Coordinates of C-alpha atoms in Angstrom, one line a residue:
M248 CA -0.1 0.0 0.1
A249 CA 1.5 3.4 -0.9
K250 CA 1.8 6.2 1.7
G251 CA -1.1 8.2 0.4
D252 CA -3.3 5.0 0.6
K253 CA -2.3 4.7 4.3
R254 CA -3.1 8.4 5.0
K255 CA -6.6 7.9 3.2
M256 CA -7.1 4.7 5.4
S257 CA -6.5 6.7 8.6
V258 CA -8.9 9.4 7.5
G259 CA -11.4 6.4 6.8
K260 CA -10.9 5.1 10.2
E261 CA -11.5 8.3 11.7
L262 CA -14.7 8.8 9.5
K263 CA -16.0 5.5 10.8
R264 CA -15.3 6.4 14.4
L265 CA -17.2 9.6 14.1
R266 CA -20.0 7.9 12.1
G267 CA -20.6 5.8 15.2
K268 CA -23.9 4.1 14.9
R269 CA -25.2 6.1 12.0
T270 CA -25.3 4.5 8.6
Q271 CA -23.3 5.5 5.5
Q272 CA -26.8 6.3 3.9
Q273 CA -27.5 8.8 6.7
M274 CA -24.2 10.2 6.4
S275 CA -24.6 10.6 2.8
F276 CA -27.9 12.6 3.1
D277 CA -26.0 15.0 5.5
W278 CA -23.0 15.5 3.3
N279 CA -25.1 15.5 0.0
V280 CA -23.1 12.7 -1.6
S281 CA -23.8 9.2 -2.5
R282 CA -23.6 6.4 0.0
E283 CA -21.1 4.8 -2.2
S284 CA -18.9 7.9 -2.0
V285 CA -19.1 7.8 1.9
S286 CA -17.9 3.9 1.5
A287 CA -15.0 4.9 -0.7
Y288 CA -14.0 7.7 1.7
E289 CA -14.0 5.3 4.7
T290 CA -12.2 2.7 2.8
G291 CA -9.6 5.0 1.3
R292 CA -10.6 4.3 -2.3
A293 CA -11.2 8.0 -2.7
A294 CA -9.8 11.1 -1.0
L295 CA -12.2 13.0 1.2
P296 CA -12.9 16.4 -0.7
K297 CA -12.0 19.5 1.1
D298 CA -15.6 20.7 1.1
I299 CA -16.9 17.5 2.9
S300 CA -14.0 17.5 5.3
R301 CA -15.1 21.0 6.2
K302 CA -18.6 20.0 6.6
I303 CA -17.5 17.2 9.0
I304 CA -15.3 19.4 11.0
K305 CA -18.2 21.8 11.6
E306 CA -20.6 19.0 12.3
F307 CA -18.5 17.0 14.7
D308 CA -15.9 19.6 15.8
D309 CA -13.3 16.8 16.4
P310 CA -9.6 17.9 16.9
F311 CA -8.3 14.5 16.1
F312 CA -10.2 14.2 12.9
A313 CA -8.8 17.7 12.0
M314 CA -5.3 16.4 12.6
V315 CA -5.6 13.5 10.5
V316 CA -7.3 15.4 7.5
R317 CA -4.6 17.9 7.7
R318 CA -2.0 15.3 7.5
E319 CA -3.8 13.7 4.5
Y320 CA -3.8 17.0 2.6
T321 CA -0.2 18.0 3.2
G322 CA 1.5 14.8 4.1
T323 CA 3.2 16.8 7.1
G324 CA 2.2 18.0 10.6
P325 CA 1.2 16.2 13.8
I326 CA 0.1 12.7 13.4
K327 CA -2.6 11.3 15.7
L328 CA -1.1 9.2 18.4
D329 CA -2.6 5.8 18.6
G330 CA 0.1 3.5 19.4
Q331 CA 0.2 0.8 22.3
Y332 CA 2.0 2.9 24.7
V333 CA 0.3 6.3 24.2
D334 CA -1.7 7.8 27.2
L335 CA -4.0 10.5 26.3
H336 CA -5.4 11.3 29.7
R337 CA -5.4 15.1 30.3
S338 CA -2.8 15.0 32.9
S339 CA -0.4 12.8 30.9
V340 CA -0.7 15.0 27.8
K341 CA 0.1 18.0 29.9
A342 CA 3.2 16.4 31.4
K343 CA 4.4 15.4 27.9
L344 CA 3.8 18.7 26.5
L345 CA 5.8 20.3 29.4
E346 CA 8.6 17.8 28.7
E347 CA 8.7 18.4 25.2
M348 CA 8.7 22.2 25.6
T349 CA 11.5 21.9 28.0
E350 CA 13.7 19.7 25.6
A351 CA 12.8 22.0 22.7
K352 CA 13.7 25.2 24.7
Q353 CA 17.1 23.5 25.5
A354 CA 17.9 22.5 22.0
V355 CA 16.9 26.0 20.7
N356 CA 18.9 27.7 23.2
E357 CA 22.0 25.6 22.5
F358 CA 22.2 26.1 18.7
D359 CA 23.7 29.3 17.5
L360 CA 21.8 30.9 14.4
V361 CA 24.5 33.6 14.0
N362 CA 26.4 31.9 11.2
Q363 CA 25.2 31.9 7.6
P364 CA 23.3 28.8 6.4
E365 CA 25.8 28.0 3.8
S366 CA 28.8 28.0 6.4
L367 CA 27.2 25.1 8.4
K368 CA 29.5 22.1 8.8
T369 CA 27.9 18.8 8.5
F370 CA 27.8 18.1 12.3
E371 CA 26.2 21.4 12.8
R372 CA 23.6 20.8 10.2
E373 CA 22.8 17.6 11.9
K374 CA 22.5 19.3 15.3
L375 CA 20.1 21.9 13.7
I376 CA 17.9 18.9 12.2
Q377 CA 17.7 17.4 15.7
M378 CA 16.8 20.9 17.2
L379 CA 13.9 21.1 14.5
T380 CA 12.9 17.6 15.5
E381 CA 12.7 18.7 19.2
V382 CA 10.5 21.7 18.0
V383 CA 8.2 19.4 15.9
D384 CA 7.9 17.1 19.0
V385 CA 6.3 20.2 20.6
A386 CA 3.9 20.6 17.7
T387 CA 2.8 17.2 18.0
A388 CA 2.3 17.5 22.0
I389 CA 0.5 20.8 21.5
E390 CA -2.0 19.4 19.0
H391 CA -2.8 16.3 21.5
F392 CA -3.0 18.8 24.5
V393 CA -5.5 21.0 22.8
G394 CA -7.6 18.2 21.3
V395 CA -7.6 16.2 24.6
I396 CA -8.5 19.4 26.8
C397 CA -11.2 20.5 24.1
N398 CA -12.8 16.8 24.2
D399 CA -12.6 16.4 28.1
Y400 CA -14.0 19.8 28.9
D401 CA -16.4 20.3 25.9
I402 CA -14.7 23.3 24.3
N403 CA -15.4 23.9 20.8
Y404 CA -12.0 23.2 19.0
T405 CA -13.0 25.5 16.0
D406 CA -13.9 28.3 18.1
V407 CA -10.5 28.2 19.7
W408 CA -8.8 28.4 16.3
K409 CA -11.1 31.2 15.4
S410 CA -10.2 33.1 18.6
H411 CA -6.5 32.4 17.6
Y412 CA -7.1 33.8 14.1
Q413 CA -8.9 36.8 15.4
K414 CA -5.8 37.6 17.8
L415 CA -3.4 37.1 14.8
I416 CA -5.5 39.8 12.9
A417 CA -5.8 42.2 15.9
N418 CA -1.9 42.0 16.2
R419 CA -1.6 42.5 12.5
Y420 CA 0.4 39.3 12.0
V421 CA -2.0 38.4 9.3
R422 CA -4.4 40.3 7.1
K423 CA -8.2 39.7 7.6
E424 CA -8.4 38.7 3.9
S425 CA -5.9 35.9 4.2
L426 CA -8.4 34.0 6.6
K427 CA -11.8 32.7 5.6
I428 CA -13.4 32.9 9.2

């Protein structure tokens, strides 16, 4: 199975989880697609269209579905942790976030960015990649922390992001027309 197919399968798995006891036919009516299309999305035979993914996010407001879809579209970003040893209890996720932030802060502090990029030696470049990996570990920890807290405390995940976007606009870090809010 190709990498893209595996990502589609993870989206399909999440779709089945979200659907719960509802039938594919019921979902097809809600999303204005055929039942066969819902089946194809769930089995990975077809990619989930952007407009359908937005409808699903709006309907279910599920942070982990959002994470899986974002990964399908870009092939990058945090992946939903679902391994044998993952602990998604809110206190465990908080502790992991703090641990990852500490490690990343140390790695960033230890790396000197003064030198020109083209002057990096091989060992410095390897250290830079290690530092970036520590920072990416924080991104995964943050995504899971936000998702678990939103789910556990019944906070609207989409509204948290909308609030963040409004803050970026207010601080003039992005132009309002850059975002479709």
